[in-house]
Short mmCIF file of C-alpha atoms in Angstrom, two decimals:
data_model
loop_
_atom_site.label_atom_id
_atom_site.label_comp_id
_atom_site.label_asym_id
_atom_site.label_seq_id
_atom_site.Cartn_x
_atom_site.Cartn_y
_atom_site.Cartn_z
CA UNK A 29 72.31 174.59 30.92
CA UNK A 30 69.41 176.92 30.07
CA UNK A 31 69.88 180.50 31.24
CA UNK A 32 67.79 183.61 30.87
CA UNK A 33 68.89 185.81 27.94
CA UNK A 34 70.96 188.84 28.89
CA UNK A 35 73.09 191.59 27.44
CA UNK A 36 76.22 190.55 25.59
CA UNK A 37 79.62 191.47 26.98
CA UNK A 38 80.20 193.80 24.04
CA UNK A 39 76.95 195.67 24.67
CA UNK A 40 77.66 195.89 28.39
CA UNK A 41 81.09 197.37 27.70
CA UNK A 42 79.58 199.80 25.17
CA UNK A 43 77.02 201.03 27.70
CA UNK A 44 79.76 201.31 30.31
CA UNK A 45 81.90 203.47 28.02
CA UNK A 46 78.95 205.70 27.07
CA UNK A 47 77.82 205.99 30.68
CA UNK A 48 81.33 206.94 31.76
CA UNK A 49 81.50 209.74 29.18
CA UNK A 50 78.04 210.99 30.16
CA UNK A 51 78.94 211.06 33.84
CA UNK A 52 82.23 212.82 33.05
CA UNK A 53 80.39 215.44 31.02
CA UNK A 54 77.83 215.99 33.79
CA UNK A 55 80.60 216.42 36.34
CA UNK A 56 82.30 218.97 34.08
CA UNK A 57 79.07 220.99 33.83
CA UNK A 58 78.63 220.77 37.59
CA UNK A 59 82.15 222.15 38.07
CA UNK A 60 81.38 225.03 35.67
CA UNK A 61 78.22 225.84 37.62
CA UNK A 62 79.85 225.51 41.03
CA UNK A 63 82.97 227.55 40.33
CA UNK A 64 81.86 230.03 37.63
CA UNK A 65 78.19 230.74 37.15
CA UNK A 66 77.34 231.10 40.81
CA UNK A 67 79.67 234.12 41.06
CA UNK A 68 77.85 235.97 38.24
CA UNK A 69 75.33 238.49 39.62
CA UNK A 70 71.73 237.43 39.21
CA UNK A 71 70.10 240.81 38.42
CA UNK A 72 68.68 242.54 35.41
CA UNK A 73 71.65 244.88 35.01
CA UNK A 74 74.41 242.34 35.23
CA UNK A 75 77.85 243.35 36.42
CA UNK A 76 78.24 247.20 36.38
CA UNK A 77 75.37 247.32 33.91
CA UNK A 78 77.49 246.05 31.03
CA UNK A 79 78.06 242.32 31.69
CA UNK A 80 75.40 239.64 31.09
CA UNK A 81 73.67 238.29 34.16
CA UNK A 82 73.39 234.69 35.34
CA UNK A 83 69.98 234.18 33.72
CA UNK A 84 71.31 235.16 30.30
CA UNK A 85 74.44 233.00 30.63
CA UNK A 86 72.47 229.95 31.73
CA UNK A 87 70.00 230.22 28.89
CA UNK A 88 72.82 230.76 26.41
CA UNK A 89 75.03 227.95 27.76
CA UNK A 90 72.33 225.34 28.41
CA UNK A 91 71.53 224.50 24.71
CA UNK A 92 75.23 224.16 23.87
CA UNK A 93 75.77 221.96 26.95
CA UNK A 94 72.81 219.76 25.95
CA UNK A 95 74.22 219.34 22.44
CA UNK A 96 77.64 218.50 23.88
CA UNK A 97 76.09 215.92 26.23
CA UNK A 98 74.17 214.33 23.35
CA UNK A 99 77.36 214.23 21.28
CA UNK A 100 79.26 212.61 24.15
CA UNK A 101 76.53 210.01 24.53
CA UNK A 102 76.46 209.14 20.82
CA UNK A 103 80.26 209.20 20.63
CA UNK A 104 80.45 206.93 23.68
CA UNK A 105 78.00 204.43 22.18
CA UNK A 106 79.66 204.28 18.76
CA UNK A 107 83.24 204.43 20.01
CA UNK A 108 82.50 202.04 22.85
CA UNK A 109 80.98 199.51 20.46
CA UNK A 110 84.06 199.64 18.23
CA UNK A 111 86.53 199.50 21.13
CA UNK A 112 84.64 196.67 22.83
CA UNK A 113 84.66 194.70 19.58
CA UNK A 114 88.41 195.11 19.24
CA UNK A 115 89.02 194.21 22.88
CA UNK A 116 86.84 191.11 22.77
CA UNK A 117 88.08 189.83 19.40
CA UNK A 118 90.51 187.34 21.06
CA UNK A 119 87.59 185.83 22.98
CA UNK A 120 85.96 185.00 19.66
CA UNK A 121 89.00 182.93 18.70
CA UNK A 122 88.92 181.13 22.04
CA UNK A 123 85.17 180.53 21.72
CA UNK A 124 85.55 179.07 18.24
CA UNK A 125 88.38 176.82 19.44
CA UNK A 126 86.25 175.63 22.38
CA UNK A 127 83.35 174.80 20.07
CA UNK A 128 85.72 172.93 17.74
CA UNK A 129 87.06 170.95 20.70
CA UNK A 130 83.49 170.25 21.79
CA UNK A 131 82.86 168.43 18.52
CA UNK A 132 85.72 166.02 19.30
CA UNK A 133 88.50 167.70 17.31
CA UNK A 134 91.26 168.15 19.91
CA UNK A 135 94.08 168.82 17.44
CA UNK A 136 92.99 172.44 16.86
CA UNK A 137 95.11 175.16 18.50
CA UNK A 138 94.51 178.90 18.79
CA UNK A 139 98.16 180.03 18.67
CA UNK A 140 97.18 183.65 19.28
CA UNK A 141 99.62 186.22 17.92
CA UNK A 142 100.58 189.51 19.50
CA UNK A 143 102.09 190.70 22.74
CA UNK A 144 101.75 188.93 26.06
CA UNK A 145 98.57 190.04 27.82
CA UNK A 146 95.66 188.46 29.69
CA UNK A 147 94.02 187.15 26.52
CA UNK A 148 97.32 185.72 25.28
CA UNK A 149 97.84 183.96 28.62
CA UNK A 150 94.30 182.56 28.45
CA UNK A 151 94.88 181.39 24.89
CA UNK A 152 98.17 179.69 25.78
CA UNK A 153 96.56 178.01 28.80
CA UNK A 154 93.70 176.79 26.59
CA UNK A 155 96.14 175.41 24.01
CA UNK A 156 98.06 173.65 26.78
CA UNK A 157 94.84 172.17 28.13
CA UNK A 158 93.87 170.93 24.67
CA UNK A 159 97.30 169.33 24.26
CA UNK A 160 97.05 167.50 27.57
CA UNK A 161 93.47 166.47 26.86
CA UNK A 162 94.40 165.17 23.42
CA UNK A 163 97.29 163.18 24.89
CA UNK A 164 95.07 161.77 27.64
CA UNK A 165 92.32 160.76 25.23
CA UNK A 166 94.84 159.12 22.90
CA UNK A 167 96.34 157.26 25.85
CA UNK A 168 92.92 156.06 26.97
CA UNK A 169 92.03 154.90 23.47
CA UNK A 170 95.32 153.06 23.16
CA UNK A 171 94.80 151.53 26.60
CA UNK A 172 91.28 150.36 25.72
CA UNK A 173 92.49 148.81 22.47
CA UNK A 174 95.40 147.05 24.17
CA UNK A 175 93.21 145.85 27.04
CA UNK A 176 90.70 144.41 24.59
CA UNK A 177 93.50 142.65 22.73
CA UNK A 178 95.04 141.25 25.91
CA UNK A 179 91.68 140.01 27.22
CA UNK A 180 90.74 138.52 23.88
CA UNK A 181 93.88 136.38 23.75
CA UNK A 182 93.11 134.06 26.71
CA UNK A 183 89.47 133.84 25.69
CA UNK A 184 90.47 132.82 22.16
CA UNK A 185 92.86 130.21 23.56
CA UNK A 186 90.11 128.82 25.79
CA UNK A 187 87.73 128.56 22.87
CA UNK A 188 90.38 126.81 20.78
CA UNK A 189 91.05 124.29 23.54
CA UNK A 190 87.35 123.57 23.92
CA UNK A 191 86.90 123.17 20.17
CA UNK A 192 89.80 120.70 20.06
CA UNK A 193 88.36 118.75 22.99
CA UNK A 194 84.94 118.65 21.34
CA UNK A 195 86.36 117.30 18.09
CA UNK A 196 88.64 114.84 19.89
CA UNK A 197 86.64 113.24 22.74
CA UNK A 198 89.52 110.88 23.49
CA UNK A 199 91.93 113.69 24.38
CA UNK A 200 93.38 113.69 27.88
CA UNK A 201 90.92 115.67 30.01
CA UNK A 202 93.49 116.30 32.73
CA UNK A 203 95.78 118.11 30.33
CA UNK A 204 92.85 120.11 28.96
CA UNK A 205 91.72 121.15 32.44
CA UNK A 206 95.26 122.14 33.41
CA UNK A 207 95.73 124.31 30.31
CA UNK A 208 92.30 125.91 30.74
CA UNK A 209 93.16 126.63 34.38
CA UNK A 210 96.39 128.39 33.36
CA UNK A 211 94.64 130.46 30.71
CA UNK A 212 91.77 131.32 33.06
CA UNK A 213 94.21 132.35 35.80
CA UNK A 214 95.98 134.66 33.38
CA UNK A 215 92.68 136.26 32.35
CA UNK A 216 91.70 136.74 36.01
CA UNK A 217 95.09 138.28 36.86
CA UNK A 218 94.82 140.61 33.91
CA UNK A 219 91.29 141.68 34.90
CA UNK A 220 92.36 142.31 38.50
CA UNK A 221 95.34 144.34 37.27
CA UNK A 222 93.06 146.45 35.10
CA UNK A 223 90.69 147.06 38.03
CA UNK A 224 93.61 147.96 40.27
CA UNK A 225 94.96 150.34 37.65
CA UNK A 226 91.56 152.00 37.33
CA UNK A 227 91.25 152.30 41.10
CA UNK A 228 94.65 153.93 41.37
CA UNK A 229 93.80 156.44 38.64
CA UNK A 230 90.60 157.44 40.45
CA UNK A 231 92.32 157.85 43.81
CA UNK A 232 89.31 156.15 45.42
CA UNK A 233 90.76 154.89 48.70
CA UNK A 234 90.99 155.70 52.40
CA UNK A 235 94.26 157.20 53.56
CA UNK A 236 96.04 155.86 56.62
CA UNK A 237 99.53 155.85 58.07
CA UNK A 238 101.85 153.46 56.21
CA UNK A 239 105.55 152.65 56.61
CA UNK A 240 107.24 151.78 53.32
CA UNK A 241 110.00 149.91 55.13
CA UNK A 242 107.48 147.43 56.56
CA UNK A 243 105.87 147.01 53.15
CA UNK A 244 109.30 146.36 51.62
CA UNK A 245 110.01 143.64 54.18
CA UNK A 246 106.60 142.04 53.58
CA UNK A 247 107.09 142.10 49.79
CA UNK A 248 110.58 140.61 50.16
CA UNK A 249 109.27 137.83 52.39
CA UNK A 250 106.53 137.04 49.88
CA UNK A 251 108.87 137.00 46.87
CA UNK A 252 111.84 135.32 48.54
CA UNK A 253 110.95 131.85 47.10
CA UNK A 254 110.88 133.34 43.60
CA UNK A 255 114.26 134.99 44.17
CA UNK A 256 115.77 131.77 45.49
CA UNK A 257 114.36 129.84 42.53
CA UNK A 258 116.10 132.22 40.14
CA UNK A 259 119.24 132.38 42.30
CA UNK A 260 118.79 136.11 42.89
CA UNK A 261 120.11 137.77 46.05
CA UNK A 262 117.39 139.89 47.65
CA UNK A 263 118.52 142.54 50.13
CA UNK A 264 116.22 144.95 52.02
CA UNK A 265 117.88 147.77 53.98
CA UNK A 266 117.14 151.28 55.19
CA UNK A 267 115.15 153.03 57.84
CA UNK A 268 111.53 153.95 58.42
CA UNK A 269 109.72 155.73 55.59
CA UNK A 270 106.31 156.85 56.87
CA UNK A 271 103.69 158.14 54.45
CA UNK A 272 99.93 158.35 54.14
CA UNK A 273 97.76 156.37 51.76
CA UNK A 274 96.24 153.00 51.01
CA UNK A 275 98.24 150.17 52.53
CA UNK A 276 96.82 147.73 49.97
CA UNK A 277 97.77 149.84 46.95
CA UNK A 278 101.20 150.74 48.31
CA UNK A 279 101.93 147.09 49.07
CA UNK A 280 100.95 146.17 45.52
CA UNK A 281 103.27 148.91 44.28
CA UNK A 282 106.21 147.54 46.26
CA UNK A 283 105.45 143.94 45.27
CA UNK A 284 105.32 144.89 41.60
CA UNK A 285 108.65 146.70 41.81
CA UNK A 286 110.42 143.87 43.61
CA UNK A 287 108.88 141.20 41.36
CA UNK A 288 109.91 143.11 38.23
CA UNK A 289 113.42 143.47 39.64
CA UNK A 290 113.62 139.70 40.23
CA UNK A 291 112.07 138.61 36.92
CA UNK A 292 113.96 141.08 34.71
CA UNK A 293 117.39 140.18 36.04
CA UNK A 294 120.38 138.07 35.15
CA UNK A 295 119.76 134.36 34.51
CA UNK A 296 121.64 133.59 37.74
CA UNK A 297 123.76 135.39 40.31
CA UNK A 298 121.87 138.68 40.07
CA UNK A 299 120.99 141.00 42.93
CA UNK A 300 117.99 143.08 43.98
CA UNK A 301 118.47 145.82 46.55
CA UNK A 302 115.55 147.58 48.24
CA UNK A 303 116.29 150.71 50.29
CA UNK A 304 113.89 152.89 52.24
CA UNK A 305 114.34 156.14 54.10
CA UNK A 306 112.97 159.58 54.89
CA UNK A 307 114.65 162.77 53.72
CA UNK A 308 113.34 166.27 54.34
CA UNK A 309 109.68 165.40 54.70
CA UNK A 310 109.76 162.92 51.81
CA UNK A 311 109.67 159.13 52.11
CA UNK A 312 111.85 157.38 49.53
CA UNK A 313 111.80 153.82 48.22
CA UNK A 314 114.59 152.65 45.91
CA UNK A 315 114.58 149.30 44.10
CA UNK A 316 117.77 148.50 42.20
CA UNK A 317 118.52 145.34 40.26
CA UNK A 318 121.16 143.90 37.98
CA UNK A 319 120.30 142.77 34.49
CA UNK A 320 120.93 143.41 30.83
CA UNK A 321 121.67 146.98 29.69
CA UNK A 322 118.58 149.09 28.92
CA UNK A 323 118.37 151.86 26.35
CA UNK A 324 117.10 155.23 27.70
CA UNK A 325 114.32 155.37 25.09
CA UNK A 326 113.13 151.93 26.23
CA UNK A 327 113.10 152.98 29.90
CA UNK A 328 110.93 155.99 29.05
CA UNK A 329 108.14 153.69 27.80
CA UNK A 330 108.14 151.09 30.58
CA UNK A 331 105.40 152.82 32.59
CA UNK A 332 102.94 152.85 29.68
CA UNK A 333 100.23 150.17 29.92
CA UNK A 334 100.94 147.04 27.85
CA UNK A 335 104.31 148.45 26.77
CA UNK A 336 106.95 145.74 27.03
CA UNK A 337 110.33 146.40 25.49
CA UNK A 338 111.89 143.55 23.56
CA UNK A 339 114.67 143.34 26.13
CA UNK A 340 112.18 142.78 28.95
CA UNK A 341 109.67 140.33 27.47
CA UNK A 342 109.40 137.09 29.39
CA UNK A 343 108.10 133.82 28.00
CA UNK A 344 107.80 131.91 31.28
CA UNK A 345 105.06 131.87 33.90
CA UNK A 346 105.92 135.43 34.91
CA UNK A 347 105.42 136.93 31.46
CA UNK A 348 102.73 139.32 32.70
CA UNK A 349 100.66 141.71 30.65
CA UNK A 350 102.88 144.78 30.77
CA UNK A 351 100.89 146.42 33.57
CA UNK A 352 103.37 146.13 36.44
CA UNK A 353 105.05 149.52 36.18
CA UNK A 354 101.86 151.10 34.85
CA UNK A 355 100.16 150.15 38.12
CA UNK A 356 103.17 151.45 40.06
CA UNK A 357 102.97 154.81 38.30
CA UNK A 358 99.21 154.98 38.85
CA UNK A 359 99.57 154.28 42.58
CA UNK A 360 102.42 156.78 42.95
CA UNK A 361 100.45 159.47 41.13
CA UNK A 362 97.35 158.79 43.25
CA UNK A 363 99.49 159.31 46.38
CA UNK A 364 100.89 162.64 45.11
CA UNK A 365 104.36 161.17 44.61
CA UNK A 366 106.93 160.90 41.85
CA UNK A 367 108.39 157.89 40.07
CA UNK A 368 111.87 157.88 38.56
CA UNK A 369 113.37 155.21 36.28
CA UNK A 370 117.09 155.25 35.58
CA UNK A 371 119.08 152.62 33.67
CA UNK A 372 122.19 151.45 35.51
CA UNK A 373 125.51 151.79 33.64
CA UNK A 374 126.34 148.13 34.14
CA UNK A 375 122.85 146.91 33.26
CA UNK A 376 119.60 146.73 35.14
CA UNK A 377 117.31 149.44 36.44
CA UNK A 378 117.09 151.83 39.38
CA UNK A 379 113.54 152.75 40.37
CA UNK A 380 113.01 155.60 42.86
CA UNK A 381 109.63 156.34 44.43
CA UNK A 382 109.20 159.55 46.41
CA UNK A 383 106.04 160.06 48.47
CA UNK A 384 105.00 162.82 50.88
CA UNK A 385 106.12 162.02 54.41
CA UNK A 386 103.49 161.09 56.92
CA UNK A 387 103.15 160.54 60.66
#
């Protein structure tokens, strides 16, 4: 942005210091005049004929006062320039760090030394901002690379199938169409998941009153055939959990949690428990499932896009792209909530979603 040139902060502080000294000197002279010189007789003989009169004192004092005022002004300018430079030196470090970050180098840190003051607090806040920005940019770059890889896989498979069909005209077309349909469906699901993830990150939705308990019942009804197919017991309990937000996004969040709990479970005889409730102005949704034991370091990475721990990779039709919990976290964050993942001692996972209570 183009702005008109103006005085630098250092020069403004210098002029302020010099002006303050000049005003202080003028006030001192005014006090001398008001409380001393006005009581000296203003006649040719002075006081009792032996003391100097006001005219003589003024003409004797005025040159010395003028020299003192000039000295104060020069001293204020020089001293103010030096003091302003020392006071503003930390800003130079912050400015250089900002320019370095502007060139794309986010790894630079100021790490200002010295005691805790306003400049040190500003420096620490700037370093913290750079750290968060660097982490966010790295996450976005990793996400873009993983998304490109995931999208390229079904496209490469489709091209391979078409090349095989072109070279072998006698190949069963029904089988080819079926395999292309599966691959195309996976690519569409992945694209929709990416769009949903982006929408959740932007927070671009209309807020309305939503009850998590009703969404949990709807998700359970939708996924009941999948649970029965895998011989998983699905139980939904709890009371009303009102909140405000997008019903579509929150339903997708609940569906993802319940589907993950069903898919990543025991081969047979597992359970999935969904509980809802409101506690102290907060609506809570808990999804708990049985399953194989999970390491804490693995649980910490489950919400990252395209991160699928080796213990949770599926090779069937519900393999997914590793975006389920990433979408959940995005939706929870967009609704000003918190997401907690806790491995169960006997195996499986406990997921707790806390959202602000609503009407």
